C-alpha atoms as a PDB file:
ATOM      1  CA  UNK A   1     161.121  40.817  68.068  1.00  0.00           C
ATOM      2  CA  UNK A   2     161.503  37.905  70.453  1.00  0.00           C
ATOM      3  CA  UNK A   3     164.455  39.666  72.108  1.00  0.00           C
ATOM      4  CA  UNK A   4     162.340  42.748  72.772  1.00  0.00           C
ATOM      5  CA  UNK A   5     159.433  40.736  74.154  1.00  0.00           C
ATOM      6  CA  UNK A   6     161.786  38.633  76.290  1.00  0.00           C
ATOM      7  CA  UNK A   7     163.402  41.738  77.765  1.00  0.00           C
ATOM      8  CA  UNK A   8     160.042  43.309  78.469  1.00  0.00           C
ATOM      9  CA  UNK A   9     158.923  40.128  80.226  1.00  0.00           C
ATOM     10  CA  UNK A  10     161.753  40.237  82.757  1.00  0.00           C
ATOM     11  CA  UNK A  11     161.215  41.738  86.214  1.00  0.00           C
ATOM     12  CA  UNK A  12     162.311  45.367  86.443  1.00  0.00           C
ATOM     13  CA  UNK A  13     162.129  45.879  82.681  1.00  0.00           C
ATOM     14  CA  UNK A  14     159.966  48.991  82.830  1.00  0.00           C
ATOM     15  CA  UNK A  15     162.420  51.102  80.861  1.00  0.00           C
ATOM     16  CA  UNK A  16     163.973  48.769  78.306  1.00  0.00           C
ATOM     17  CA  UNK A  17     166.418  50.694  76.139  1.00  0.00           C
ATOM     18  CA  UNK A  18     167.565  50.252  72.569  1.00  0.00           C
ATOM     19  CA  UNK A  19     171.025  49.601  74.027  1.00  0.00           C
ATOM     20  CA  UNK A  20     169.687  46.702  76.118  1.00  0.00           C
ATOM     21  CA  UNK A  21     167.817  45.253  73.156  1.00  0.00           C
ATOM     22  CA  UNK A  22     170.896  45.527  70.934  1.00  0.00           C
ATOM     23  CA  UNK A  23     173.112  43.957  73.578  1.00  0.00           C
ATOM     24  CA  UNK A  24     170.711  41.038  74.089  1.00  0.00           C
ATOM     25  CA  UNK A  25     170.294  40.536  70.320  1.00  0.00           C
ATOM     26  CA  UNK A  26     174.078  40.775  69.874  1.00  0.00           C
ATOM     27  CA  UNK A  27     173.819  43.514  67.268  1.00  0.00           C
ATOM     28  CA  UNK A  28     174.778  47.160  67.158  1.00  0.00           C
ATOM     29  CA  UNK A  29     172.278  49.919  67.903  1.00  0.00           C
ATOM     30  CA  UNK A  30     172.656  51.087  64.307  1.00  0.00           C
ATOM     31  CA  UNK A  31     171.284  47.725  63.119  1.00  0.00           C
ATOM     32  CA  UNK A  32     168.158  48.214  65.184  1.00  0.00           C
ATOM     33  CA  UNK A  33     167.733  51.817  64.041  1.00  0.00           C
ATOM     34  CA  UNK A  34     168.115  50.683  60.416  1.00  0.00           C
ATOM     35  CA  UNK A  35     164.892  48.664  60.775  1.00  0.00           C
ATOM     36  CA  UNK A  36     163.011  50.691  63.411  1.00  0.00           C
ATOM     37  CA  UNK A  37     163.439  54.468  63.531  1.00  0.00           C
ATOM     38  CA  UNK A  38     162.394  54.760  67.178  1.00  0.00           C
ATOM     39  CA  UNK A  39     161.985  52.655  70.282  1.00  0.00           C
ATOM     40  CA  UNK A  40     158.232  53.176  69.927  1.00  0.00           C
ATOM     41  CA  UNK A  41     158.285  51.659  66.436  1.00  0.00           C
ATOM     42  CA  UNK A  42     160.148  48.604  67.702  1.00  0.00           C
ATOM     43  CA  UNK A  43     157.832  48.147  70.687  1.00  0.00           C
ATOM     44  CA  UNK A  44     154.698  48.497  68.586  1.00  0.00           C
ATOM     45  CA  UNK A  45     155.907  45.940  66.063  1.00  0.00           C
ATOM     46  CA  UNK A  46     156.741  43.540  68.891  1.00  0.00           C
ATOM     47  CA  UNK A  47     153.353  44.071  70.524  1.00  0.00           C
ATOM     48  CA  UNK A  48     151.438  43.813  67.274  1.00  0.00           C
ATOM     49  CA  UNK A  49     152.903  40.366  66.711  1.00  0.00           C
ATOM     50  CA  UNK A  50     152.207  39.366  70.302  1.00  0.00           C
ATOM     51  CA  UNK A  51     148.635  40.701  70.055  1.00  0.00           C
ATOM     52  CA  UNK A  52     148.021  38.655  66.904  1.00  0.00           C
ATOM     53  CA  UNK A  53     149.208  35.543  68.735  1.00  0.00           C
ATOM     54  CA  UNK A  54     147.442  36.246  72.036  1.00  0.00           C
ATOM     55  CA  UNK A  55     144.171  37.317  70.432  1.00  0.00           C
ATOM     56  CA  UNK A  56     144.122  35.115  67.363  1.00  0.00           C
ATOM     57  CA  UNK A  57     141.145  35.531  65.059  1.00  0.00           C
ATOM     58  CA  UNK A  58     138.851  32.585  65.489  1.00  0.00           C
ATOM     59  CA  UNK A  59     135.699  31.865  63.544  1.00  0.00           C
ATOM     60  CA  UNK A  60     133.429  29.567  65.507  1.00  0.00           C
ATOM     61  CA  UNK A  61     130.378  30.495  63.467  1.00  0.00           C
ATOM     62  CA  UNK A  62     128.940  32.439  66.421  1.00  0.00           C
ATOM     63  CA  UNK A  63     129.434  36.184  66.674  1.00  0.00           C
ATOM     64  CA  UNK A  64     128.768  35.982  70.427  1.00  0.00           C
ATOM     65  CA  UNK A  65     131.442  33.351  70.985  1.00  0.00           C
ATOM     66  CA  UNK A  66     134.010  35.062  68.758  1.00  0.00           C
ATOM     67  CA  UNK A  67     133.393  38.510  70.272  1.00  0.00           C
ATOM     68  CA  UNK A  68     133.582  37.234  73.841  1.00  0.00           C
ATOM     69  CA  UNK A  69     136.797  35.334  73.036  1.00  0.00           C
ATOM     70  CA  UNK A  70     138.373  38.437  71.470  1.00  0.00           C
ATOM     71  CA  UNK A  71     137.411  40.687  74.379  1.00  0.00           C
ATOM     72  CA  UNK A  72     138.425  38.189  77.079  1.00  0.00           C
ATOM     73  CA  UNK A  73     141.846  37.559  75.485  1.00  0.00           C
ATOM     74  CA  UNK A  74     142.421  41.283  74.917  1.00  0.00           C
ATOM     75  CA  UNK A  75     141.512  42.173  78.506  1.00  0.00           C
ATOM     76  CA  UNK A  76     143.687  39.343  79.774  1.00  0.00           C
ATOM     77  CA  UNK A  77     146.632  40.525  77.665  1.00  0.00           C
ATOM     78  CA  UNK A  78     146.473  44.165  78.762  1.00  0.00           C
ATOM     79  CA  UNK A  79     146.353  43.146  82.420  1.00  0.00           C
ATOM     80  CA  UNK A  80     149.772  41.507  82.193  1.00  0.00           C
ATOM     81  CA  UNK A  81     152.186  43.901  83.937  1.00  0.00           C
ATOM     82  CA  UNK A  82     154.689  43.874  81.061  1.00  0.00           C
ATOM     83  CA  UNK A  83     152.022  44.669  78.472  1.00  0.00           C
ATOM     84  CA  UNK A  84     150.322  47.275  80.653  1.00  0.00           C
ATOM     85  CA  UNK A  85     153.646  48.990  81.360  1.00  0.00           C
ATOM     86  CA  UNK A  86     154.831  48.962  77.772  1.00  0.00           C
ATOM     87  CA  UNK A  87     151.530  50.200  76.356  1.00  0.00           C
ATOM     88  CA  UNK A  88     151.381  52.970  78.953  1.00  0.00           C
ATOM     89  CA  UNK A  89     154.933  53.969  77.950  1.00  0.00           C
ATOM     90  CA  UNK A  90     153.834  54.024  74.313  1.00  0.00           C
ATOM     91  CA  UNK A  91     150.865  56.211  75.216  1.00  0.00           C
ATOM     92  CA  UNK A  92     153.205  58.617  76.990  1.00  0.00           C
ATOM     93  CA  UNK A  93     155.466  58.637  73.937  1.00  0.00           C
ATOM     94  CA  UNK A  94     152.484  59.307  71.698  1.00  0.00           C
ATOM     95  CA  UNK A  95     151.594  62.336  73.790  1.00  0.00           C
ATOM     96  CA  UNK A  96     155.144  63.637  73.453  1.00  0.00           C
ATOM     97  CA  UNK A  97     155.732  63.338  69.703  1.00  0.00           C
ATOM     98  CA  UNK A  98     153.730  62.884  66.533  1.00  0.00           C
ATOM     99  CA  UNK A  99     155.838  60.036  65.135  1.00  0.00           C
ATOM    100  CA  UNK A 100     155.132  57.914  68.221  1.00  0.00           C
ATOM    101  CA  UNK A 101     151.465  58.903  67.994  1.00  0.00           C
ATOM    102  CA  UNK A 102     151.337  57.709  64.370  1.00  0.00           C
ATOM    103  CA  UNK A 103     152.927  54.410  65.361  1.00  0.00           C
ATOM    104  CA  UNK A 104     150.456  53.877  68.211  1.00  0.00           C
ATOM    105  CA  UNK A 105     147.545  54.809  65.916  1.00  0.00           C
ATOM    106  CA  UNK A 106     148.703  52.154  63.449  1.00  0.00           C
ATOM    107  CA  UNK A 107     148.646  49.538  66.194  1.00  0.00           C
ATOM    108  CA  UNK A 108     145.203  50.654  67.352  1.00  0.00           C
ATOM    109  CA  UNK A 109     143.837  50.580  63.793  1.00  0.00           C
ATOM    110  CA  UNK A 110     144.994  46.994  63.351  1.00  0.00           C
ATOM    111  CA  UNK A 111     143.402  45.832  66.613  1.00  0.00           C
ATOM    112  CA  UNK A 112     140.145  47.710  65.867  1.00  0.00           C
ATOM    113  CA  UNK A 113     140.021  46.149  62.407  1.00  0.00           C
ATOM    114  CA  UNK A 114     140.382  42.659  63.918  1.00  0.00           C
ATOM    115  CA  UNK A 115     137.365  43.315  66.141  1.00  0.00           C
ATOM    116  CA  UNK A 116     135.359  44.910  63.324  1.00  0.00           C
ATOM    117  CA  UNK A 117     135.938  41.810  61.172  1.00  0.00           C
ATOM    118  CA  UNK A 118     134.260  39.660  63.832  1.00  0.00           C
ATOM    119  CA  UNK A 119     131.243  41.967  63.929  1.00  0.00           C
ATOM    120  CA  UNK A 120     131.016  42.203  60.128  1.00  0.00           C
ATOM    121  CA  UNK A 121     130.930  38.387  59.971  1.00  0.00           C
ATOM    122  CA  UNK A 122     127.990  38.604  62.378  1.00  0.00           C
ATOM    123  CA  UNK A 123     126.236  40.996  59.980  1.00  0.00           C
ATOM    124  CA  UNK A 124     126.966  38.701  57.005  1.00  0.00           C
ATOM    125  CA  UNK A 125     125.491  35.735  58.910  1.00  0.00           C
ATOM    126  CA  UNK A 126     122.432  37.743  59.993  1.00  0.00           C
ATOM    127  CA  UNK A 127     123.469  37.354  63.635  1.00  0.00           C
ATOM    128  CA  UNK A 128     123.741  41.141  63.896  1.00  0.00           C
ATOM    129  CA  UNK A 129     121.332  43.688  62.393  1.00  0.00           C
ATOM    130  CA  UNK A 130     122.236  44.734  58.854  1.00  0.00           C
ATOM    131  CA  UNK A 131     122.163  48.412  59.815  1.00  0.00           C
ATOM    132  CA  UNK A 132     124.220  47.934  62.995  1.00  0.00           C
ATOM    133  CA  UNK A 133     126.847  50.586  63.691  1.00  0.00           C
ATOM    134  CA  UNK A 134     129.864  48.272  63.827  1.00  0.00           C
ATOM    135  CA  UNK A 135     132.286  51.202  63.994  1.00  0.00           C
ATOM    136  CA  UNK A 136     130.636  52.621  67.111  1.00  0.00           C
ATOM    137  CA  UNK A 137     130.645  49.224  68.824  1.00  0.00           C
ATOM    138  CA  UNK A 138     134.351  48.826  68.089  1.00  0.00           C
ATOM    139  CA  UNK A 139     135.097  52.278  69.506  1.00  0.00           C
ATOM    140  CA  UNK A 140     133.062  51.531  72.620  1.00  0.00           C
ATOM    141  CA  UNK A 141     134.839  48.224  73.211  1.00  0.00           C
ATOM    142  CA  UNK A 142     138.290  49.729  72.839  1.00  0.00           C
ATOM    143  CA  UNK A 143     137.308  52.811  74.814  1.00  0.00           C
ATOM    144  CA  UNK A 144     136.546  50.504  77.720  1.00  0.00           C
ATOM    145  CA  UNK A 145     139.789  48.552  77.265  1.00  0.00           C
ATOM    146  CA  UNK A 146     142.016  51.652  77.005  1.00  0.00           C
ATOM    147  CA  UNK A 147     140.248  53.230  79.983  1.00  0.00           C
ATOM    148  CA  UNK A 148     141.161  50.248  82.129  1.00  0.00           C
ATOM    149  CA  UNK A 149     144.662  50.092  80.691  1.00  0.00           C
ATOM    150  CA  UNK A 150     145.424  53.702  81.551  1.00  0.00           C
ATOM    151  CA  UNK A 151     143.964  53.551  85.065  1.00  0.00           C
ATOM    152  CA  UNK A 152     146.346  51.034  86.666  1.00  0.00           C
ATOM    153  CA  UNK A 153     144.318  50.572  89.842  1.00  0.00           C
ATOM    154  CA  UNK A 154     141.222  49.494  87.963  1.00  0.00           C
ATOM    155  CA  UNK A 155     141.408  45.889  86.823  1.00  0.00           C
ATOM    156  CA  UNK A 156     138.153  44.742  85.247  1.00  0.00           C
ATOM    157  CA  UNK A 157     136.573  41.605  86.741  1.00  0.00           C
ATOM    158  CA  UNK A 158     136.721  38.288  84.892  1.00  0.00           C
ATOM    159  CA  UNK A 159     133.061  38.618  83.906  1.00  0.00           C
ATOM    160  CA  UNK A 160     133.730  41.839  82.004  1.00  0.00           C
ATOM    161  CA  UNK A 161     134.166  40.200  78.598  1.00  0.00           C
ATOM    162  CA  UNK A 162     130.840  38.425  78.933  1.00  0.00           C
ATOM    163  CA  UNK A 163     129.023  41.563  80.086  1.00  0.00           C
ATOM    164  CA  UNK A 164     130.641  43.775  77.444  1.00  0.00           C
ATOM    165  CA  UNK A 165     129.812  41.205  74.772  1.00  0.00           C
ATOM    166  CA  UNK A 166     126.151  41.104  75.823  1.00  0.00           C
ATOM    167  CA  UNK A 167     125.865  44.897  75.929  1.00  0.00           C
ATOM    168  CA  UNK A 168     127.463  45.355  72.511  1.00  0.00           C
ATOM    169  CA  UNK A 169     125.377  42.631  70.908  1.00  0.00           C
ATOM    170  CA  UNK A 170     122.133  44.108  72.316  1.00  0.00           C
ATOM    171  CA  UNK A 171     123.134  47.449  70.826  1.00  0.00           C
ATOM    172  CA  UNK A 172     123.896  45.772  67.485  1.00  0.00           C
ATOM    173  CA  UNK A 173     120.548  44.015  67.285  1.00  0.00           C
ATOM    174  CA  UNK A 174     121.966  40.537  67.899  1.00  0.00           C
ATOM    175  CA  UNK A 175     119.815  37.636  66.744  1.00  0.00           C
ATOM    176  CA  UNK A 176     120.346  34.227  68.393  1.00  0.00           C
END
């Protein structure tokens, strides 16, 4: 994984190939294909690990603080040129074939679940209304993030995480 991420982090790495990854890792292409059936599968696994590290689950005891942290770190991560480029390539792959789409869906499910866990903790702590539609809030948050990811010329301002957090918490019946 670290080889893939390192290659993607280098300038001009927009179209990293399995051959380049194998060469850098000093293994044969067949070794890579034994573990990952497609380039998309390898990229998603690399990004899932990176996303877990970049947007680590914290539990400060405050749904507002945890949600804002998650959204700020996620927005920051997707603005990095290497991440933006790789995720856009994965989106293109997902549009082209169902296997890549399944892989991308798996990644999205994991990230949505991480956000939903934060909101469910808010419900459990009575910081969010018991009947709040957590699923809708998660979809709205990621809809915003993916919208900005896909439209390269639209980088959200630094205050976006705070504003998005406030809007979602109002919708969820947040209690201070």
